[in-house]
Amino acid sequence: MSATRGGQCGILLVFGLLGPLACFDPGSAPPIETETETEGAGTTAEPANDGDGSSTGDDGNEPPPEDQCPQYCELIDDHCQAELAQYPGQAICEAVCALMDPGDADDVLGNSVGCRTHHALLAAESSDPHCRHAGPTGDSTCGAECESFCSLALATCSGELSPFADADACIAECESWNPEPEYFAAVEDSDTYACRMHHLTLASLQPDIHCSHIATDSPVCFDP
């Protein structure tokens, strides 16, 4: 995504790191002439171009990528519903997505938003299995189930809220949980991986409530 520059503020760009500055109003004073200007000719500052149609900032770096989460969440909500729904709602989807590695737009494998977006697109033609690939578990395509769970758990439930000592402890506990039934958004109880992933997605917005629900000794994910 190319960055837009205001031409009238160009001469102040060098001060950009010091905070916002007011633009010069050409209607309030005559234009400033320099020795390099020639009569009847002017110059217009253009953003640097890398030759592929994309612009870079003045420091030569690429502008930050556009947020992928709204597009990803709209796709998965449109294509994955009922027993294949992956999130309890759009706000939760975007909150979970924000904790993931964005990856690249052409990812087809790996624990990233790019991979999940790719499979959310494929889910329009084949919802099973692509909805599960596009969901928070990754379904061994966009990340292994416990890899996906633990990367989200450690990002969502940090410090005193974390029920796991570290990533290795999380993986070890996760691998002991019952993998059946397969995860979908409405699995709310039972002593399973799916139940804990459900509460982990809820913890993205309410960590104080749901982080305690994702551990092996969960007070809600157990068999009565």
PDB file of N, CA, C and O in Angstrom, residues 24-99:
ATOM      1  N   PHE A  24       2.273  24.948   5.392  1.00  0.00           N
ATOM      2  CA  PHE A  24       2.357  26.316   4.909  1.00  0.00           C
ATOM      3  C   PHE A  24       1.177  26.607   4.011  1.00  0.00           C
ATOM      4  O   PHE A  24       0.855  25.832   3.129  1.00  0.00           O
ATOM      5  N   ASP A  25       0.492  27.729   4.250  1.00  0.00           N
ATOM      6  CA  ASP A  25      -0.661  28.123   3.442  1.00  0.00           C
ATOM      7  C   ASP A  25      -0.193  29.057   2.345  1.00  0.00           C
ATOM      8  O   ASP A  25       0.236  30.188   2.613  1.00  0.00           O
ATOM      9  N   PRO A  26      -0.220  28.580   1.083  1.00  0.00           N
ATOM     10  CA  PRO A  26       0.304  29.410   0.005  1.00  0.00           C
ATOM     11  C   PRO A  26      -0.503  30.673  -0.183  1.00  0.00           C
ATOM     12  O   PRO A  26      -0.046  31.608  -0.826  1.00  0.00           O
ATOM     13  N   GLY A  27      -1.743  30.740   0.353  1.00  0.00           N
ATOM     14  CA  GLY A  27      -2.552  31.928   0.180  1.00  0.00           C
ATOM     15  C   GLY A  27      -2.235  33.016   1.179  1.00  0.00           C
ATOM     16  O   GLY A  27      -2.714  34.145   1.061  1.00  0.00           O
ATOM     17  N   SER A  28      -1.418  32.707   2.191  1.00  0.00           N
ATOM     18  CA  SER A  28      -1.161  33.679   3.233  1.00  0.00           C
ATOM     19  C   SER A  28       0.137  34.434   3.049  1.00  0.00           C
ATOM     20  O   SER A  28       0.416  35.401   3.739  1.00  0.00           O
ATOM     21  N   ALA A  29       1.013  34.010   2.150  1.00  0.00           N
ATOM     22  CA  ALA A  29       2.292  34.674   1.914  1.00  0.00           C
ATOM     23  C   ALA A  29       2.794  34.271   0.551  1.00  0.00           C
ATOM     24  O   ALA A  29       2.399  33.237   0.008  1.00  0.00           O
ATOM     25  N   PRO A  30       3.684  35.066  -0.059  1.00  0.00           N
ATOM     26  CA  PRO A  30       4.221  34.697  -1.378  1.00  0.00           C
ATOM     27  C   PRO A  30       5.060  33.445  -1.280  1.00  0.00           C
ATOM     28  O   PRO A  30       5.628  33.151  -0.240  1.00  0.00           O
ATOM     29  N   PRO A  31       5.132  32.669  -2.366  1.00  0.00           N
ATOM     30  CA  PRO A  31       5.933  31.445  -2.333  1.00  0.00           C
ATOM     31  C   PRO A  31       7.402  31.729  -2.139  1.00  0.00           C
ATOM     32  O   PRO A  31       7.902  32.782  -2.519  1.00  0.00           O
ATOM     33  N   ILE A  32       8.083  30.764  -1.522  1.00  0.00           N
ATOM     34  CA  ILE A  32       9.517  30.898  -1.276  1.00  0.00           C
ATOM     35  C   ILE A  32      10.261  30.443  -2.515  1.00  0.00           C
ATOM     36  O   ILE A  32      10.059  29.348  -3.023  1.00  0.00           O
ATOM     37  N   GLU A  33      11.146  31.318  -3.018  1.00  0.00           N
ATOM     38  CA  GLU A  33      11.935  30.985  -4.194  1.00  0.00           C
ATOM     39  C   GLU A  33      13.334  30.576  -3.765  1.00  0.00           C
ATOM     40  O   GLU A  33      13.874  31.078  -2.778  1.00  0.00           O
ATOM     41  N   THR A  34      13.923  29.655  -4.504  1.00  0.00           N
ATOM     42  CA  THR A  34      15.287  29.226  -4.224  1.00  0.00           C
ATOM     43  C   THR A  34      16.135  29.454  -5.448  1.00  0.00           C
ATOM     44  O   THR A  34      15.650  29.665  -6.561  1.00  0.00           O
ATOM     45  N   GLU A  35      17.440  29.383  -5.268  1.00  0.00           N
ATOM     46  CA  GLU A  35      18.362  29.623  -6.372  1.00  0.00           C
ATOM     47  C   GLU A  35      18.267  28.553  -7.441  1.00  0.00           C
ATOM     48  O   GLU A  35      18.687  28.751  -8.570  1.00  0.00           O
ATOM     49  N   THR A  36      17.714  27.386  -7.101  1.00  0.00           N
ATOM     50  CA  THR A  36      17.652  26.290  -8.061  1.00  0.00           C
ATOM     51  C   THR A  36      16.437  26.373  -8.946  1.00  0.00           C
ATOM     52  O   THR A  36      16.319  25.644  -9.917  1.00  0.00           O
ATOM     53  N   GLU A  37      15.432  27.278  -8.572  1.00  0.00           N
ATOM     54  CA  GLU A  37      14.239  27.382  -9.389  1.00  0.00           C
ATOM     55  C   GLU A  37      14.520  28.196 -10.637  1.00  0.00           C
ATOM     56  O   GLU A  37      15.299  29.145 -10.631  1.00  0.00           O
ATOM     57  N   THR A  38      13.903  27.854 -11.731  1.00  0.00           N
ATOM     58  CA  THR A  38      14.019  28.596 -12.983  1.00  0.00           C
ATOM     59  C   THR A  38      12.691  29.193 -13.305  1.00  0.00           C
ATOM     60  O   THR A  38      11.649  28.697 -12.901  1.00  0.00           O
ATOM     61  N   GLU A  39      12.730  30.308 -14.075  1.00  0.00           N
ATOM     62  CA  GLU A  39      11.514  31.029 -14.389  1.00  0.00           C
ATOM     63  C   GLU A  39      10.553  30.141 -15.159  1.00  0.00           C
ATOM     64  O   GLU A  39      10.932  29.517 -16.151  1.00  0.00           O
ATOM     65  N   GLY A  40       9.286  30.095 -14.651  1.00  0.00           N
ATOM     66  CA  GLY A  40       8.234  29.350 -15.349  1.00  0.00           C
ATOM     67  C   GLY A  40       8.301  27.864 -15.146  1.00  0.00           C
ATOM     68  O   GLY A  40       7.580  27.119 -15.787  1.00  0.00           O
ATOM     69  N   ALA A  41       9.216  27.398 -14.294  1.00  0.00           N
ATOM     70  CA  ALA A  41       9.321  25.957 -14.078  1.00  0.00           C
ATOM     71  C   ALA A  41       9.264  25.674 -12.595  1.00  0.00           C
ATOM     72  O   ALA A  41       9.730  26.472 -11.784  1.00  0.00           O
ATOM     73  N   GLY A  42       8.730  24.575 -12.228  1.00  0.00           N
ATOM     74  CA  GLY A  42       8.663  24.172 -10.828  1.00  0.00           C
ATOM     75  C   GLY A  42       8.920  22.702 -10.713  1.00  0.00           C
ATOM     76  O   GLY A  42       8.952  21.982 -11.716  1.00  0.00           O
ATOM     77  N   THR A  43       9.109  22.250  -9.519  1.00  0.00           N
ATOM     78  CA  THR A  43       9.330  20.835  -9.279  1.00  0.00           C
ATOM     79  C   THR A  43       8.277  20.334  -8.337  1.00  0.00           C
ATOM     80  O   THR A  43       7.815  21.052  -7.451  1.00  0.00           O
ATOM     81  N   THR A  44       7.883  19.109  -8.520  1.00  0.00           N
ATOM     82  CA  THR A  44       6.902  18.466  -7.652  1.00  0.00           C
ATOM     83  C   THR A  44       7.530  17.249  -7.023  1.00  0.00           C
ATOM     84  O   THR A  44       8.077  16.397  -7.733  1.00  0.00           O
ATOM     85  N   ALA A  45       7.499  17.170  -5.699  1.00  0.00           N
ATOM     86  CA  ALA A  45       8.079  16.013  -5.007  1.00  0.00           C
ATOM     87  C   ALA A  45       7.235  14.792  -5.272  1.00  0.00           C
ATOM     88  O   ALA A  45       6.018  14.820  -5.134  1.00  0.00           O
ATOM     89  N   GLU A  46       7.866  13.704  -5.677  1.00  0.00           N
ATOM     90  CA  GLU A  46       7.193  12.442  -5.926  1.00  0.00           C
ATOM     91  C   GLU A  46       7.761  11.393  -4.996  1.00  0.00           C
ATOM     92  O   GLU A  46       8.956  11.385  -4.719  1.00  0.00           O
ATOM     93  N   PRO A  47       6.927  10.475  -4.492  1.00  0.00           N
ATOM     94  CA  PRO A  47       7.456   9.392  -3.666  1.00  0.00           C
ATOM     95  C   PRO A  47       8.367   8.496  -4.473  1.00  0.00           C
ATOM     96  O   PRO A  47       8.165   8.306  -5.669  1.00  0.00           O
ATOM     97  N   ALA A  48       9.396   7.975  -3.795  1.00  0.00           N
ATOM     98  CA  ALA A  48      10.327   7.073  -4.474  1.00  0.00           C
ATOM     99  C   ALA A  48       9.592   5.846  -4.960  1.00  0.00           C
ATOM    100  O   ALA A  48       8.709   5.326  -4.297  1.00  0.00           O
ATOM    101  N   ASN A  49       9.993   5.366  -6.136  1.00  0.00           N
ATOM    102  CA  ASN A  49       9.355   4.191  -6.722  1.00  0.00           C
ATOM    103  C   ASN A  49      10.385   3.113  -6.925  1.00  0.00           C
ATOM    104  O   ASN A  49      11.497   3.370  -7.402  1.00  0.00           O
ATOM    105  N   ASP A  50      10.062   1.899  -6.535  1.00  0.00           N
ATOM    106  CA  ASP A  50      11.006   0.791  -6.630  1.00  0.00           C
ATOM    107  C   ASP A  50      11.042   0.154  -7.999  1.00  0.00           C
ATOM    108  O   ASP A  50      11.718  -0.846  -8.194  1.00  0.00           O
ATOM    109  N   GLY A  51      10.255   0.670  -8.935  1.00  0.00           N
ATOM    110  CA  GLY A  51      10.256   0.086 -10.264  1.00  0.00           C
ATOM    111  C   GLY A  51       9.170  -0.933 -10.465  1.00  0.00           C
ATOM    112  O   GLY A  51       8.978  -1.441 -11.562  1.00  0.00           O
ATOM    113  N   ASP A  52       8.452  -1.293  -9.381  1.00  0.00           N
ATOM    114  CA  ASP A  52       7.367  -2.266  -9.512  1.00  0.00           C
ATOM    115  C   ASP A  52       6.013  -1.633  -9.237  1.00  0.00           C
ATOM    116  O   ASP A  52       5.021  -2.317  -9.035  1.00  0.00           O
ATOM    117  N   GLY A  53       6.008  -0.297  -9.224  1.00  0.00           N
ATOM    118  CA  GLY A  53       4.749   0.390  -9.011  1.00  0.00           C
ATOM    119  C   GLY A  53       4.465   0.688  -7.569  1.00  0.00           C
ATOM    120  O   GLY A  53       3.491   1.351  -7.243  1.00  0.00           O
ATOM    121  N   SER A  54       5.326   0.241  -6.642  1.00  0.00           N
ATOM    122  CA  SER A  54       5.097   0.489  -5.226  1.00  0.00           C
ATOM    123  C   SER A  54       6.008   1.602  -4.763  1.00  0.00           C
ATOM    124  O   SER A  54       7.116   1.769  -5.258  1.00  0.00           O
ATOM    125  N   SER A  55       5.525   2.371  -3.801  1.00  0.00           N
ATOM    126  CA  SER A  55       6.303   3.483  -3.287  1.00  0.00           C
ATOM    127  C   SER A  55       6.932   3.120  -1.966  1.00  0.00           C
ATOM    128  O   SER A  55       6.419   2.301  -1.207  1.00  0.00           O
ATOM    129  N   THR A  56       8.053   3.749  -1.678  1.00  0.00           N
ATOM    130  CA  THR A  56       8.704   3.555  -0.398  1.00  0.00           C
ATOM    131  C   THR A  56       8.724   4.867   0.340  1.00  0.00           C
ATOM    132  O   THR A  56       8.571   5.941  -0.239  1.00  0.00           O
ATOM    133  N   GLY A  57       8.961   4.799   1.633  1.00  0.00           N
ATOM    134  CA  GLY A  57       9.085   6.002   2.430  1.00  0.00           C
ATOM    135  C   GLY A  57      10.420   6.667   2.172  1.00  0.00           C
ATOM    136  O   GLY A  57      11.291   6.144   1.461  1.00  0.00           O
ATOM    137  N   ASP A  58      10.642   7.853   2.774  1.00  0.00           N
ATOM    138  CA  ASP A  58      11.879   8.590   2.565  1.00  0.00           C
ATOM    139  C   ASP A  58      13.074   7.849   3.124  1.00  0.00           C
ATOM    140  O   ASP A  58      14.215   8.127   2.756  1.00  0.00           O
ATOM    141  N   ASP A  59      12.855   6.913   4.052  1.00  0.00           N
ATOM    142  CA  ASP A  59      13.976   6.149   4.590  1.00  0.00           C
ATOM    143  C   ASP A  59      14.264   4.906   3.774  1.00  0.00           C
ATOM    144  O   ASP A  59      15.121   4.107   4.120  1.00  0.00           O
ATOM    145  N   GLY A  60      13.534   4.719   2.664  1.00  0.00           N
ATOM    146  CA  GLY A  60      13.779   3.577   1.793  1.00  0.00           C
ATOM    147  C   GLY A  60      13.053   2.327   2.188  1.00  0.00           C
ATOM    148  O   GLY A  60      13.141   1.313   1.503  1.00  0.00           O
ATOM    149  N   ASN A  61      12.322   2.351   3.304  1.00  0.00           N
ATOM    150  CA  ASN A  61      11.611   1.159   3.764  1.00  0.00           C
ATOM    151  C   ASN A  61      10.226   1.082   3.135  1.00  0.00           C
ATOM    152  O   ASN A  61       9.615   2.098   2.828  1.00  0.00           O
ATOM    153  N   GLU A  62       9.720  -0.140   2.989  1.00  0.00           N
ATOM    154  CA  GLU A  62       8.370  -0.330   2.484  1.00  0.00           C
ATOM    155  C   GLU A  62       7.370   0.170   3.510  1.00  0.00           C
ATOM    156  O   GLU A  62       7.597   0.058   4.721  1.00  0.00           O
ATOM    157  N   PRO A  63       6.245   0.749   3.086  1.00  0.00           N
ATOM    158  CA  PRO A  63       5.215   1.142   4.043  1.00  0.00           C
ATOM    159  C   PRO A  63       4.635  -0.087   4.717  1.00  0.00           C
ATOM    160  O   PRO A  63       4.742  -1.205   4.197  1.00  0.00           O
ATOM    161  N   PRO A  64       4.034   0.060   5.909  1.00  0.00           N
ATOM    162  CA  PRO A  64       3.501  -1.116   6.610  1.00  0.00           C
ATOM    163  C   PRO A  64       2.386  -1.767   5.815  1.00  0.00           C
ATOM    164  O   PRO A  64       1.648  -1.092   5.092  1.00  0.00           O
ATOM    165  N   PRO A  65       2.246  -3.118   5.896  1.00  0.00           N
ATOM    166  CA  PRO A  65       1.201  -3.805   5.148  1.00  0.00           C
ATOM    167  C   PRO A  65      -0.183  -3.442   5.660  1.00  0.00           C
ATOM    168  O   PRO A  65      -0.364  -3.106   6.825  1.00  0.00           O
ATOM    169  N   GLU A  66      -1.145  -3.504   4.772  1.00  0.00           N
ATOM    170  CA  GLU A  66      -2.522  -3.233   5.167  1.00  0.00           C
ATOM    171  C   GLU A  66      -2.996  -4.325   6.122  1.00  0.00           C
ATOM    172  O   GLU A  66      -2.632  -5.488   5.985  1.00  0.00           O
ATOM    173  N   ASP A  67      -3.798  -3.939   7.095  1.00  0.00           N
ATOM    174  CA  ASP A  67      -4.335  -4.902   8.052  1.00  0.00           C
ATOM    175  C   ASP A  67      -5.160  -5.949   7.310  1.00  0.00           C
ATOM    176  O   ASP A  67      -6.124  -5.635   6.629  1.00  0.00           O
ATOM    177  N   GLN A  68      -4.750  -7.219   7.472  1.00  0.00           N
ATOM    178  CA  GLN A  68      -5.427  -8.309   6.778  1.00  0.00           C
ATOM    179  C   GLN A  68      -6.648  -8.821   7.538  1.00  0.00           C
ATOM    180  O   GLN A  68      -7.455  -9.552   6.978  1.00  0.00           O
ATOM    181  N   CYS A  69      -6.771  -8.475   8.825  1.00  0.00           N
ATOM    182  CA  CYS A  69      -7.761  -9.137   9.664  1.00  0.00           C
ATOM    183  C   CYS A  69      -9.211  -8.891   9.247  1.00  0.00           C
ATOM    184  O   CYS A  69     -10.009  -9.842   9.228  1.00  0.00           O
ATOM    185  N   PRO A  70      -9.616  -7.660   8.898  1.00  0.00           N
ATOM    186  CA  PRO A  70     -11.015  -7.493   8.482  1.00  0.00           C
ATOM    187  C   PRO A  70     -11.375  -8.349   7.270  1.00  0.00           C
ATOM    188  O   PRO A  70     -12.444  -8.977   7.240  1.00  0.00           O
ATOM    189  N   GLN A  71     -10.484  -8.392   6.269  1.00  0.00           N
ATOM    190  CA  GLN A  71     -10.768  -9.210   5.083  1.00  0.00           C
ATOM    191  C   GLN A  71     -10.840 -10.686   5.440  1.00  0.00           C
ATOM    192  O   GLN A  71     -11.761 -11.401   5.018  1.00  0.00           O
ATOM    193  N   TYR A  72      -9.859 -11.154   6.220  1.00  0.00           N
ATOM    194  CA  TYR A  72      -9.839 -12.558   6.631  1.00  0.00           C
ATOM    195  C   TYR A  72     -11.117 -12.934   7.374  1.00  0.00           C
ATOM    196  O   TYR A  72     -11.747 -13.960   7.087  1.00  0.00           O
ATOM    197  N   CYS A  73     -11.527 -12.088   8.312  1.00  0.00           N
ATOM    198  CA  CYS A  73     -12.688 -12.420   9.136  1.00  0.00           C
ATOM    199  C   CYS A  73     -13.988 -12.350   8.348  1.00  0.00           C
ATOM    200  O   CYS A  73     -14.911 -13.136   8.589  1.00  0.00           O
ATOM    201  N   GLU A  74     -14.077 -11.448   7.392  1.00  0.00           N
ATOM    202  CA  GLU A  74     -15.265 -11.408   6.531  1.00  0.00           C
ATOM    203  C   GLU A  74     -15.357 -12.669   5.678  1.00  0.00           C
ATOM    204  O   GLU A  74     -16.440 -13.252   5.508  1.00  0.00           O
ATOM    205  N   LEU A  75     -14.228 -13.111   5.134  1.00  0.00           N
ATOM    206  CA  LEU A  75     -14.215 -14.315   4.294  1.00  0.00           C
ATOM    207  C   LEU A  75     -14.615 -15.554   5.095  1.00  0.00           C
ATOM    208  O   LEU A  75     -15.453 -16.346   4.654  1.00  0.00           O
ATOM    209  N   ILE A  76     -14.013 -15.725   6.263  1.00  0.00           N
ATOM    210  CA  ILE A  76     -14.288 -16.948   7.015  1.00  0.00           C
ATOM    211  C   ILE A  76     -15.707 -16.941   7.582  1.00  0.00           C
ATOM    212  O   ILE A  76     -16.341 -17.990   7.706  1.00  0.00           O
ATOM    213  N   ASP A  77     -16.225 -15.753   7.868  1.00  0.00           N
ATOM    214  CA  ASP A  77     -17.608 -15.671   8.332  1.00  0.00           C
ATOM    215  C   ASP A  77     -18.585 -15.987   7.200  1.00  0.00           C
ATOM    216  O   ASP A  77     -19.594 -16.672   7.407  1.00  0.00           O
ATOM    217  N   ASP A  78     -18.278 -15.533   5.995  1.00  0.00           N
ATOM    218  CA  ASP A  78     -19.150 -15.786   4.840  1.00  0.00           C
ATOM    219  C   ASP A  78     -19.148 -17.254   4.432  1.00  0.00           C
ATOM    220  O   ASP A  78     -20.189 -17.812   4.072  1.00  0.00           O
ATOM    221  N   HIS A  79     -17.978 -17.902   4.486  1.00  0.00           N
ATOM    222  CA  HIS A  79     -17.820 -19.234   3.900  1.00  0.00           C
ATOM    223  C   HIS A  79     -17.895 -20.368   4.913  1.00  0.00           C
ATOM    224  O   HIS A  79     -18.028 -21.530   4.512  1.00  0.00           O
ATOM    225  N   CYS A  80     -17.796 -20.057   6.206  1.00  0.00           N
ATOM    226  CA  CYS A  80     -17.725 -21.112   7.227  1.00  0.00           C
ATOM    227  C   CYS A  80     -18.791 -20.863   8.288  1.00  0.00           C
ATOM    228  O   CYS A  80     -18.614 -20.008   9.173  1.00  0.00           O
ATOM    229  N   GLN A  81     -19.862 -21.617   8.205  1.00  0.00           N
ATOM    230  CA  GLN A  81     -20.995 -21.397   9.094  1.00  0.00           C
ATOM    231  C   GLN A  81     -21.470 -22.719   9.695  1.00  0.00           C
ATOM    232  O   GLN A  81     -20.975 -23.783   9.355  1.00  0.00           O
ATOM    233  N   ALA A  82     -22.432 -22.601  10.611  1.00  0.00           N
ATOM    234  CA  ALA A  82     -23.021 -23.770  11.279  1.00  0.00           C
ATOM    235  C   ALA A  82     -21.922 -24.610  11.927  1.00  0.00           C
ATOM    236  O   ALA A  82     -21.108 -24.079  12.674  1.00  0.00           O
ATOM    237  N   GLU A  83     -21.858 -25.919  11.631  1.00  0.00           N
ATOM    238  CA  GLU A  83     -20.889 -26.786  12.283  1.00  0.00           C
ATOM    239  C   GLU A  83     -19.456 -26.543  11.823  1.00  0.00           C
ATOM    240  O   GLU A  83     -18.512 -27.135  12.369  1.00  0.00           O
ATOM    241  N   LEU A  84     -19.273 -25.678  10.814  1.00  0.00           N
ATOM    242  CA  LEU A  84     -17.926 -25.325  10.363  1.00  0.00           C
ATOM    243  C   LEU A  84     -17.545 -23.894  10.748  1.00  0.00           C
ATOM    244  O   LEU A  84     -16.486 -23.412  10.358  1.00  0.00           O
ATOM    245  N   ALA A  85     -18.382 -23.209  11.512  1.00  0.00           N
ATOM    246  CA  ALA A  85     -18.041 -21.859  11.978  1.00  0.00           C
ATOM    247  C   ALA A  85     -16.788 -21.928  12.853  1.00  0.00           C
ATOM    248  O   ALA A  85     -16.638 -22.837  13.674  1.00  0.00           O
ATOM    249  N   GLN A  86     -15.898 -20.957  12.692  1.00  0.00           N
ATOM    250  CA  GLN A  86     -14.615 -20.994  13.388  1.00  0.00           C
ATOM    251  C   GLN A  86     -14.475 -19.963  14.505  1.00  0.00           C
ATOM    252  O   GLN A  86     -13.594 -20.080  15.347  1.00  0.00           O
ATOM    253  N   TYR A  87     -15.331 -18.948  14.508  1.00  0.00           N
ATOM    254  CA  TYR A  87     -15.271 -17.914  15.543  1.00  0.00           C
ATOM    255  C   TYR A  87     -16.689 -17.583  16.012  1.00  0.00           C
ATOM    256  O   TYR A  87     -17.626 -17.600  15.215  1.00  0.00           O
ATOM    257  N   PRO A  88     -16.839 -17.230  17.294  1.00  0.00           N
ATOM    258  CA  PRO A  88     -18.173 -16.866  17.801  1.00  0.00           C
ATOM    259  C   PRO A  88     -18.682 -15.523  17.285  1.00  0.00           C
ATOM    260  O   PRO A  88     -19.846 -15.199  17.488  1.00  0.00           O
ATOM    261  N   GLY A  89     -17.844 -14.746  16.620  1.00  0.00           N
ATOM    262  CA  GLY A  89     -18.288 -13.456  16.096  1.00  0.00           C
ATOM    263  C   GLY A  89     -17.142 -12.715  15.442  1.00  0.00           C
ATOM    264  O   GLY A  89     -15.961 -13.075  15.605  1.00  0.00           O
ATOM    265  N   GLN A  90     -17.466 -11.666  14.688  1.00  0.00           N
ATOM    266  CA  GLN A  90     -16.476 -10.894  13.952  1.00  0.00           C
ATOM    267  C   GLN A  90     -15.459 -10.225  14.880  1.00  0.00           C
ATOM    268  O   GLN A  90     -14.256 -10.220  14.596  1.00  0.00           O
ATOM    269  N   ALA A  91     -15.918  -9.664  15.985  1.00  0.00           N
ATOM    270  CA  ALA A  91     -15.003  -8.967  16.892  1.00  0.00           C
ATOM    271  C   ALA A  91     -13.976  -9.935  17.480  1.00  0.00           C
ATOM    272  O   ALA A  91     -12.785  -9.600  17.605  1.00  0.00           O
ATOM    273  N   ILE A  92     -14.421 -11.137  17.836  1.00  0.00           N
ATOM    274  CA  ILE A  92     -13.489 -12.137  18.374  1.00  0.00           C
ATOM    275  C   ILE A  92     -12.524 -12.590  17.295  1.00  0.00           C
ATOM    276  O   ILE A  92     -11.318 -12.744  17.546  1.00  0.00           O
ATOM    277  N   CYS A  93     -13.018 -12.790  16.084  1.00  0.00           N
ATOM    278  CA  CYS A  93     -12.140 -13.179  14.986  1.00  0.00           C
ATOM    279  C   CYS A  93     -11.027 -12.153  14.796  1.00  0.00           C
ATOM    280  O   CYS A  93      -9.844 -12.505  14.686  1.00  0.00           O
ATOM    281  N   GLU A  94     -11.378 -10.884  14.759  1.00  0.00           N
ATOM    282  CA  GLU A  94     -10.373  -9.853  14.531  1.00  0.00           C
ATOM    283  C   GLU A  94      -9.400  -9.747  15.702  1.00  0.00           C
ATOM    284  O   GLU A  94      -8.207  -9.480  15.507  1.00  0.00           O
ATOM    285  N   ALA A  95      -9.890  -9.974  16.924  1.00  0.00           N
ATOM    286  CA  ALA A  95      -9.005  -9.932  18.086  1.00  0.00           C
ATOM    287  C   ALA A  95      -8.008 -11.088  18.064  1.00  0.00           C
ATOM    288  O   ALA A  95      -6.822 -10.914  18.378  1.00  0.00           O
ATOM    289  N   VAL A  96      -8.470 -12.285  17.688  1.00  0.00           N
ATOM    290  CA  VAL A  96      -7.576 -13.440  17.563  1.00  0.00           C
ATOM    291  C   VAL A  96      -6.586 -13.219  16.420  1.00  0.00           C
ATOM    292  O   VAL A  96      -5.382 -13.446  16.565  1.00  0.00           O
ATOM    293  N   CYS A  97      -7.087 -12.762  15.294  1.00  0.00           N
ATOM    294  CA  CYS A  97      -6.241 -12.519  14.129  1.00  0.00           C
ATOM    295  C   CYS A  97      -5.103 -11.555  14.454  1.00  0.00           C
ATOM    296  O   CYS A  97      -3.964 -11.745  14.010  1.00  0.00           O
ATOM    297  N   ALA A  98      -5.387 -10.535  15.238  1.00  0.00           N
ATOM    298  CA  ALA A  98      -4.373  -9.531  15.575  1.00  0.00           C
ATOM    299  C   ALA A  98      -3.211 -10.123  16.367  1.00  0.00           C
ATOM    300  O   ALA A  98      -2.123  -9.535  16.410  1.00  0.00           O
ATOM    301  N   LEU A  99      -3.408 -11.290  16.986  1.00  0.00           N
ATOM    302  CA  LEU A  99      -2.359 -11.941  17.762  1.00  0.00           C
ATOM    303  C   LEU A  99      -1.526 -12.899  16.925  1.00  0.00           C
ATOM    304  O   LEU A  99      -0.512 -13.419  17.393  1.00  0.00           O
TER     305      LEU A  99
END
